Amino acid sequence: MGTPSDKLDVDSVAFRFPDTRKNSVARQRRRACLRAAALVLLALLVYYISGLSWSGDLPELQVSSYRSKTVIDRQLFKGPLPPAENSTACPQVDVLFPGHNELDSDLDELYASSAFRSNAYDLLGGAIQIPTESYDDLAPVGQDPRWEIFGTFNDYIEQSFPVLHAKLKLTKVNTYALVYHWQGSNGSLLPVLLMAHEDVVPVEPTTIDDWIHPPYSGFYDGTWIWGRGSCDDKSSLIGILVAVESLIKKGFTPSRSVVLAFGIDEESAGTQGAGHLAGYLEETYGKDGLAMILDEGGGYGTPYGDDVLFATPATSEKGYLDARIEVSASGGHSSVPPPHTAIGMLSSMISALEAHPHETQLLRSGTPFLATQCFATYGPEYPEKLRWLAEEARTSDVALAKLKTGLLAADRRNSALLGTTQAVDLIQGGVKVNALPEHVEAIVNHRIAEHSSVDDVKQHILGVLLPIATKFNLTLDAFGKNISAGTGNGGHVVLSDAWGPGLEPSPVTPTGIADPFAILAGTIKATFTTTEGYDKKGVIVSPMLSLGNTDTARYWNLTKHIFRYDHSGEGAVYGDIHTINEARLAEAYIQQIRFYTKFILNTTDK
Ligand SMILES: *[C@@H]1O[C@H](CO)[C@@H](O)[C@H](O)[C@H]1NC(C)=O
Ligand SMILES: *[C@@H]1O[C@H](CO)[C@@H](O)[C@H](O)[C@H]1NC(C)=O
Ligand SMILES: *[C@@H]1O[C@H](CO)[C@@H](O)[C@H](O)[C@H]1NC(C)=O
Ligand SMILES: *[C@@H]1O[C@H](CO)[C@@H](O)[C@H](O)[C@H]1NC(C)=O
Ligand SMILES: *[C@@H]1O[C@H](CO)[C@@H](O)[C@H](O)[C@H]1NC(C)=O
Ligand SMILES: CC(=O)N[C@H]1CO[C@H](CO)[C@@H](O)[C@@H]1O
Ligand SMILES: [Zn+2]
């Protein structure tokens, strides 16, 4: 991570998925709102279907009828499994209802009451009214007056949750980041950490008139709660606080401690919030000192037919590297040019990189493979050929290779899940039309695949550029090492980290049936199946790879069990996050509160 321009926010992933976001307002109102993270995670899958042009030498298959129980263990392929059937390809857990059943149902009853709801809407609306905007060029806390609004926000939080503030210990980290500690009764259990961020993406002033209700109104119109932060991420932050406050009012004491940590610059550099919180949390709780972490991230949707919900917590995140390529050459008058100027040489390098994209891989041990297994096993409208291949690919290397080809052919955007991406996003060079350029540079943005590493990416770049440096007689400094390349009479090329060291792909959170992942999965299922109006055939919880990063990128030392999940999905957001008309479906926000409540109960009950 590093400079302010270095956006690693999961919400900033530059992808757009046109088929899931056709932009008529009417349509947005009907469906809408995946959080961007949910979008990134889920919409890719929709692409597995759309535009599927791949055809291989496969038997013709009939479109799905659920295969019967007796032939679950394969032999003959017969379409998707019903969600109630367990499988080895995508093992599912049962719904997990909190042990304190009465408390949970009491709270569900409370959350259904209109008094509770209107109070909860007010609390979120009030939080939205405080514009805690996150700027890329913010100087550190204390040096930039634009941070002061976070003090107002924190005062608001303290006034709004008196019961919580009487019970939990609050520590302010770097002035505005907040850590709450709720002491558990059993000191030998590791605490659980719930995260959210206080900051929001700034509202572009010229777009204010395009908002149906003003961006900092927090207005509740009877269905939606309007404004910047209503979805990303104040509904999570306030939702967590409402859940905790409600549990305390019911007299609940957790067995393990519950820690809440709220960053202040997730939407920009992350250095002032999570950057300080990481150190504080590690000092306080120790390395691997937490049982698990829950932060914003993937959501839920029905990408493969309306009757099966897929919830996709991100259990791993891609890495990140911005690589700078600088070419220096002798200047001079452009009337007597060499055959290649520095710009020409840099152009050759860029062309070569684009001609050699990073290799995609579909590994059986990887998260994209696990997710593919879940969609193929349970998605009613998953493409039949891919479903067949996914099943065969569990044991056959030939089928695995064909599955990879099939996924990539279904949509080129799937390559972002299966490989490191590169994008030449910045270029600079030349000052005058009659002067040979002496110094030119480009910056290449990389999102690093789960199976790869920062070092792999550097090696790849070096491998592609070395022959070119040699050909042009350039000396080569590759990421701090002088590599023997050309004679140097052509000039010099330097490869380096553009802003600071890259970020490795995250550790992969274990997702076994006995891991904390199962508690999350069971909690998600319990929340859905007890939601009023729930009418699905079932809920499948699948691990997922996130293409972007959240504040958790700084928290790897605290636990192996990191989950990035918002209990939010189709229909929960009006417009879109990070743009105009961000609004949270009030009902969906109540469901978030229900989810956080059950999550705390299921992770901290005796
Ligand atoms: C599903 O199968 C796994 C083993 O593959 C098992 O551990 C788990 O308990 C099963 N889940 C249910 C709901 O039976
Ligand atoms: C605290 O938790 C540990 C570990 O699960 C357990 O062995 C112990 O019995 C618990 N103590 C109490 C007082 O519940
Ligand atoms: C590289 O340098 C050699 C002499 O050292 C010269 O013959 C050759 O033309 C140069 N190549 C380029 C591309 O400038
Ligand atoms: C590489 O060589 C150049 C000159 O050829 C020198 O300026 C630079 O310091 C060297 N870098 C390293 C890392 O040795
Ligand atoms: C994690 O631990 C390592 C080794 O103790 C330390 O060098 C690193 O700074 C820690 N990472 C963070 C983000 O605090
Ligand atoms: C980890 C934990 O304490 N989970 C609780 C969640 O709810 C289940 C089902 O009632 C309890 O058995 C667990 O104790
Ligand atoms: Zn966010």
Short mmCIF file of N, CA, C and O in Angstrom, two decimals, residues 19 36 55 75 126 135 143 177 214 216 282 336 340 393 404 410 429 456 465 478-479 493 558 562 583:
data_model
loop_
_atom_site.label_atom_id
_atom_site.label_comp_id
_atom_site.label_asym_id
_atom_site.label_seq_id
_atom_site.Cartn_x
_atom_site.Cartn_y
_atom_site.Cartn_z
N ASP A 19 -23.72 -6.19 -17.38
CA ASP A 19 -24.98 -6.93 -17.44
C ASP A 19 -25.68 -7.01 -16.09
O ASP A 19 -26.83 -7.37 -16.03
N ALA A 36 -20.29 -3.00 -3.77
CA ALA A 36 -19.37 -3.23 -4.87
C ALA A 36 -18.60 -4.50 -4.63
O ALA A 36 -18.32 -5.25 -5.55
N SER A 55 -17.25 -24.31 -26.54
CA SER A 55 -17.84 -25.62 -26.72
C SER A 55 -16.73 -26.63 -26.85
O SER A 55 -15.77 -26.43 -27.58
N GLN A 75 -21.04 -41.06 -10.69
CA GLN A 75 -21.25 -41.92 -11.84
C GLN A 75 -21.83 -41.07 -12.94
O GLN A 75 -21.12 -40.55 -13.77
N GLY A 126 -28.44 9.81 11.26
CA GLY A 126 -27.60 10.79 11.95
C GLY A 126 -26.12 10.60 11.61
O GLY A 126 -25.37 11.56 11.44
N TYR A 135 -9.99 11.66 1.74
CA TYR A 135 -9.32 12.22 0.56
C TYR A 135 -7.97 11.56 0.34
O TYR A 135 -7.25 11.26 1.29
N GLN A 143 -2.22 17.13 11.29
CA GLN A 143 -1.63 18.11 10.37
C GLN A 143 -2.62 18.60 9.34
O GLN A 143 -2.29 19.45 8.52
N ALA A 177 -9.50 6.84 15.17
CA ALA A 177 -9.87 5.43 14.97
C ALA A 177 -10.33 4.89 16.32
O ALA A 177 -9.81 5.27 17.37
N PRO A 214 -30.58 14.56 -0.83
CA PRO A 214 -29.20 15.02 -0.69
C PRO A 214 -28.28 13.99 -0.04
O PRO A 214 -28.72 13.22 0.83
N TYR A 216 -25.95 13.97 2.11
CA TYR A 216 -25.72 13.92 3.56
C TYR A 216 -27.00 14.18 4.34
O TYR A 216 -26.98 14.71 5.44
N GLU A 282 -2.22 -5.68 17.73
CA GLU A 282 -1.22 -6.74 17.94
C GLU A 282 -0.57 -6.60 19.32
O GLU A 282 -0.34 -7.60 20.00
N VAL A 336 18.82 15.14 -35.24
CA VAL A 336 19.78 14.04 -35.45
C VAL A 336 19.46 12.90 -34.47
O VAL A 336 20.24 12.62 -33.57
N HIS A 340 16.01 4.84 -31.98
CA HIS A 340 14.99 4.67 -30.94
C HIS A 340 15.19 5.71 -29.85
O HIS A 340 16.27 5.79 -29.26
N ALA A 393 -13.26 -32.33 -13.08
CA ALA A 393 -11.97 -31.68 -12.78
C ALA A 393 -11.48 -32.00 -11.37
O ALA A 393 -10.32 -31.80 -11.06
N LYS A 404 -10.64 -24.69 -17.00
CA LYS A 404 -9.99 -23.38 -17.00
C LYS A 404 -10.25 -22.67 -18.32
O LYS A 404 -10.67 -21.51 -18.34
N ALA A 410 -15.71 -18.18 -21.27
CA ALA A 410 -17.04 -17.69 -20.91
C ALA A 410 -17.01 -16.18 -20.77
O ALA A 410 -17.94 -15.50 -21.17
N GLY A 429 6.50 11.44 -20.27
CA GLY A 429 7.79 11.59 -20.92
C GLY A 429 7.76 12.63 -22.01
O GLY A 429 6.71 12.89 -22.62
N ASP A 456 7.13 -13.10 -7.82
CA ASP A 456 6.81 -13.69 -9.13
C ASP A 456 6.56 -12.60 -10.16
O ASP A 456 6.97 -12.71 -11.32
N LEU A 465 11.48 -7.96 -19.94
CA LEU A 465 12.18 -6.72 -20.34
C LEU A 465 13.68 -6.88 -20.56
O LEU A 465 14.29 -6.08 -21.27
N ALA A 478 17.00 -3.73 -11.81
CA ALA A 478 15.69 -4.36 -11.60
C ALA A 478 15.40 -4.48 -10.11
O ALA A 478 16.01 -5.30 -9.43
N PHE A 479 14.52 -3.65 -9.61
CA PHE A 479 14.08 -3.69 -8.22
C PHE A 479 15.28 -3.73 -7.27
O PHE A 479 15.35 -4.54 -6.36
N VAL A 493 17.76 1.61 -17.78
CA VAL A 493 16.37 1.39 -17.39
C VAL A 493 16.31 0.94 -15.93
O VAL A 493 17.15 0.15 -15.49
N LEU A 558 -2.99 -11.02 13.14
CA LEU A 558 -3.89 -11.17 14.28
C LEU A 558 -4.62 -12.51 14.31
O LEU A 558 -5.00 -12.99 15.37
N ILE A 562 -9.83 -14.77 8.70
CA ILE A 562 -10.32 -13.45 8.32
C ILE A 562 -11.44 -13.62 7.30
O ILE A 562 -11.27 -14.29 6.27
N ALA A 583 -28.11 4.55 -1.42
CA ALA A 583 -29.17 4.46 -0.42
C ALA A 583 -29.32 3.00 0.00
O ALA A 583 -29.20 2.09 -0.81
#
